[in-house]
Amino acid sequence: MTSDPAARLVAEHEALTTHLARLTHDMAALVDASRDSNADDEHDPEGQTIAYERAQLAAMTDQARAHLQDVEAAQRRVAEGSYGRCDVCGEPIDPARLEARPTAVTCVPHASARPTR
């Protein structure tokens, strides 16, 4: 891993953008496939239903979009010079925490006090 947070966040942003494009394409393909199908998959004992697959894809897309927003917020903090400081106490966030979670906005002691996605 790189110790340069800006470079790491750029790489993560690019990967997420590519991942979101794939998910969006997969959702469009699923919708197109189900539109032309007259199958009653709700009673198909052989696997997942189209509704389940759509819900799963939608959840993964929402999660990726939320993570992309977190990365973009972290990039703004880098640009502003506030990256790596706890939102609660203002103290530096442990570099090991930032290595594991580059979008972290709190130090470890304050992490449990904030809701997570």
PDB file of C-alpha atoms in Angstrom:
ATOM      1  CA  MET A   1       0.000   0.000   0.000  1.00  0.00           C
ATOM      2  CA  THR A   2       1.027   3.552  -0.616  1.00  0.00           C
ATOM      3  CA  SER A   3       1.567   5.960   2.262  1.00  0.00           C
ATOM      4  CA  ASP A   4       0.368   8.883   0.111  1.00  0.00           C
ATOM      5  CA  PRO A   5      -3.305   9.301   1.041  1.00  0.00           C
ATOM      6  CA  ALA A   6      -4.120  11.400  -2.032  1.00  0.00           C
ATOM      7  CA  ALA A   7      -2.749   8.768  -4.427  1.00  0.00           C
ATOM      8  CA  ARG A   8      -4.455   5.967  -2.548  1.00  0.00           C
ATOM      9  CA  LEU A   9      -7.796   7.788  -2.617  1.00  0.00           C
ATOM     10  CA  VAL A  10      -7.450   8.493  -6.349  1.00  0.00           C
ATOM     11  CA  ALA A  11      -6.817   4.785  -6.988  1.00  0.00           C
ATOM     12  CA  GLU A  12      -9.782   3.821  -4.820  1.00  0.00           C
ATOM     13  CA  HIS A  13     -11.984   6.384  -6.586  1.00  0.00           C
ATOM     14  CA  GLU A  14     -11.028   4.966  -9.987  1.00  0.00           C
ATOM     15  CA  ALA A  15     -11.683   1.393  -8.854  1.00  0.00           C
ATOM     16  CA  LEU A  16     -15.077   2.330  -7.412  1.00  0.00           C
ATOM     17  CA  THR A  17     -16.061   4.233 -10.547  1.00  0.00           C
ATOM     18  CA  THR A  18     -15.221   1.161 -12.655  1.00  0.00           C
ATOM     19  CA  HIS A  19     -17.093  -1.102 -10.233  1.00  0.00           C
ATOM     20  CA  LEU A  20     -20.165   1.161 -10.313  1.00  0.00           C
ATOM     21  CA  ALA A  21     -20.145   1.170 -14.118  1.00  0.00           C
ATOM     22  CA  ARG A  22     -20.104  -2.649 -14.089  1.00  0.00           C
ATOM     23  CA  LEU A  23     -22.943  -2.814 -11.579  1.00  0.00           C
ATOM     24  CA  THR A  24     -24.988  -0.330 -13.593  1.00  0.00           C
ATOM     25  CA  HIS A  25     -24.396  -2.368 -16.743  1.00  0.00           C
ATOM     26  CA  ASP A  26     -25.353  -5.594 -14.936  1.00  0.00           C
ATOM     27  CA  MET A  27     -28.578  -4.012 -13.659  1.00  0.00           C
ATOM     28  CA  ALA A  28     -29.478  -2.785 -17.137  1.00  0.00           C
ATOM     29  CA  ALA A  29     -28.802  -6.241 -18.563  1.00  0.00           C
ATOM     30  CA  LEU A  30     -30.946  -7.873 -15.877  1.00  0.00           C
ATOM     31  CA  VAL A  31     -33.812  -5.455 -16.508  1.00  0.00           C
ATOM     32  CA  ASP A  32     -33.561  -6.005 -20.269  1.00  0.00           C
ATOM     33  CA  ALA A  33     -33.492  -9.775 -19.871  1.00  0.00           C
ATOM     34  CA  SER A  34     -36.495  -9.814 -17.567  1.00  0.00           C
ATOM     35  CA  ARG A  35     -38.482  -7.422 -19.764  1.00  0.00           C
ATOM     36  CA  ASP A  36     -38.406  -9.876 -22.672  1.00  0.00           C
ATOM     37  CA  SER A  37     -39.088 -12.882 -20.470  1.00  0.00           C
ATOM     38  CA  ASN A  38     -42.493 -14.248 -19.662  1.00  0.00           C
ATOM     39  CA  ALA A  39     -41.090 -16.647 -17.081  1.00  0.00           C
ATOM     40  CA  ASP A  40     -42.660 -17.016 -13.667  1.00  0.00           C
ATOM     41  CA  ASP A  41     -39.408 -17.093 -11.738  1.00  0.00           C
ATOM     42  CA  GLU A  42     -41.152 -16.518  -8.415  1.00  0.00           C
ATOM     43  CA  HIS A  43     -42.091 -20.180  -8.385  1.00  0.00           C
ATOM     44  CA  ASP A  44     -38.901 -21.560  -9.895  1.00  0.00           C
ATOM     45  CA  PRO A  45     -37.342 -23.981  -7.401  1.00  0.00           C
ATOM     46  CA  GLU A  46     -34.054 -23.937  -9.306  1.00  0.00           C
ATOM     47  CA  GLY A  47     -32.565 -20.712  -8.026  1.00  0.00           C
ATOM     48  CA  GLN A  48     -32.830 -17.095  -7.154  1.00  0.00           C
ATOM     49  CA  THR A  49     -35.681 -14.996  -8.399  1.00  0.00           C
ATOM     50  CA  ILE A  50     -35.198 -12.016 -10.674  1.00  0.00           C
ATOM     51  CA  ALA A  51     -36.554  -9.793  -7.908  1.00  0.00           C
ATOM     52  CA  TYR A  52     -33.946 -11.152  -5.499  1.00  0.00           C
ATOM     53  CA  GLU A  53     -31.142 -10.589  -8.019  1.00  0.00           C
ATOM     54  CA  ARG A  54     -32.371  -7.051  -8.670  1.00  0.00           C
ATOM     55  CA  ALA A  55     -32.509  -6.301  -4.952  1.00  0.00           C
ATOM     56  CA  GLN A  56     -29.038  -7.720  -4.459  1.00  0.00           C
ATOM     57  CA  LEU A  57     -27.613  -5.660  -7.335  1.00  0.00           C
ATOM     58  CA  ALA A  58     -29.401  -2.540  -6.085  1.00  0.00           C
ATOM     59  CA  ALA A  59     -27.961  -3.015  -2.590  1.00  0.00           C
ATOM     60  CA  MET A  60     -24.438  -3.494  -3.944  1.00  0.00           C
ATOM     61  CA  THR A  61     -24.839  -0.403  -6.146  1.00  0.00           C
ATOM     62  CA  ASP A  62     -26.088   1.695  -3.213  1.00  0.00           C
ATOM     63  CA  GLN A  63     -23.189   0.508  -1.065  1.00  0.00           C
ATOM     64  CA  ALA A  64     -20.653   1.325  -3.788  1.00  0.00           C
ATOM     65  CA  ARG A  65     -22.174   4.793  -4.285  1.00  0.00           C
ATOM     66  CA  ALA A  66     -22.037   5.477  -0.535  1.00  0.00           C
ATOM     67  CA  HIS A  67     -18.407   4.377  -0.410  1.00  0.00           C
ATOM     68  CA  LEU A  68     -17.626   6.580  -3.424  1.00  0.00           C
ATOM     69  CA  GLN A  69     -19.139   9.547  -1.541  1.00  0.00           C
ATOM     70  CA  ASP A  70     -16.926   8.702   1.457  1.00  0.00           C
ATOM     71  CA  VAL A  71     -13.850   8.592  -0.795  1.00  0.00           C
ATOM     72  CA  GLU A  72     -14.769  11.923  -2.377  1.00  0.00           C
ATOM     73  CA  ALA A  73     -15.232  13.447   1.085  1.00  0.00           C
ATOM     74  CA  ALA A  74     -11.814  12.118   2.096  1.00  0.00           C
ATOM     75  CA  GLN A  75     -10.315  13.644  -1.064  1.00  0.00           C
ATOM     76  CA  ARG A  76     -11.827  17.001  -0.094  1.00  0.00           C
ATOM     77  CA  ARG A  77     -10.303  16.667   3.389  1.00  0.00           C
ATOM     78  CA  VAL A  78      -6.888  15.994   1.803  1.00  0.00           C
ATOM     79  CA  ALA A  79      -7.275  19.119  -0.370  1.00  0.00           C
ATOM     80  CA  GLU A  80      -8.363  21.205   2.642  1.00  0.00           C
ATOM     81  CA  GLY A  81      -5.562  19.886   4.851  1.00  0.00           C
ATOM     82  CA  SER A  82      -7.880  18.310   7.422  1.00  0.00           C
ATOM     83  CA  TYR A  83      -7.393  14.676   6.349  1.00  0.00           C
ATOM     84  CA  GLY A  84      -6.250  12.424   9.156  1.00  0.00           C
ATOM     85  CA  ARG A  85      -7.787  14.456  11.972  1.00  0.00           C
ATOM     86  CA  CYS A  86     -10.623  13.147  14.121  1.00  0.00           C
ATOM     87  CA  ASP A  87     -13.942  14.928  13.547  1.00  0.00           C
ATOM     88  CA  VAL A  88     -14.749  14.578  17.250  1.00  0.00           C
ATOM     89  CA  CYS A  89     -11.576  15.535  19.130  1.00  0.00           C
ATOM     90  CA  GLY A  90      -9.376  17.000  16.401  1.00  0.00           C
ATOM     91  CA  GLU A  91      -6.473  14.727  17.284  1.00  0.00           C
ATOM     92  CA  PRO A  92      -4.558  12.838  14.577  1.00  0.00           C
ATOM     93  CA  ILE A  93      -6.051   9.526  13.470  1.00  0.00           C
ATOM     94  CA  ASP A  94      -3.616   6.635  13.877  1.00  0.00           C
ATOM     95  CA  PRO A  95      -1.866   6.009  10.531  1.00  0.00           C
ATOM     96  CA  ALA A  96      -2.620   2.276  10.875  1.00  0.00           C
ATOM     97  CA  ARG A  97      -6.340   3.095  11.019  1.00  0.00           C
ATOM     98  CA  LEU A  98      -6.050   5.288   7.931  1.00  0.00           C
ATOM     99  CA  GLU A  99      -4.140   2.517   6.169  1.00  0.00           C
ATOM    100  CA  ALA A 100      -6.945   0.071   6.956  1.00  0.00           C
ATOM    101  CA  ARG A 101      -9.755   2.568   6.390  1.00  0.00           C
ATOM    102  CA  PRO A 102      -8.601   5.564   4.343  1.00  0.00           C
ATOM    103  CA  THR A 103     -12.013   7.231   4.601  1.00  0.00           C
ATOM    104  CA  ALA A 104     -12.004   7.220   8.427  1.00  0.00           C
ATOM    105  CA  VAL A 105     -13.159  10.475  10.007  1.00  0.00           C
ATOM    106  CA  THR A 106     -12.618   9.544  13.652  1.00  0.00           C
ATOM    107  CA  CYS A 107      -9.852   8.175  15.813  1.00  0.00           C
ATOM    108  CA  VAL A 108     -10.325   4.681  17.233  1.00  0.00           C
ATOM    109  CA  PRO A 109     -11.667   5.825  20.628  1.00  0.00           C
ATOM    110  CA  HIS A 110     -14.382   7.876  18.913  1.00  0.00           C
ATOM    111  CA  ALA A 111     -15.140   5.370  16.149  1.00  0.00           C
ATOM    112  CA  SER A 112     -17.557   3.355  18.272  1.00  0.00           C
ATOM    113  CA  ALA A 113     -19.554   6.482  19.105  1.00  0.00           C
ATOM    114  CA  ARG A 114     -20.443   7.151  15.440  1.00  0.00           C
ATOM    115  CA  PRO A 115     -22.933   5.198  13.377  1.00  0.00           C
ATOM    116  CA  THR A 116     -21.468   3.289  10.462  1.00  0.00           C
ATOM    117  CA  ARG A 117     -22.887   2.371   7.075  1.00  0.00           C
TER     118      ARG A 117
END
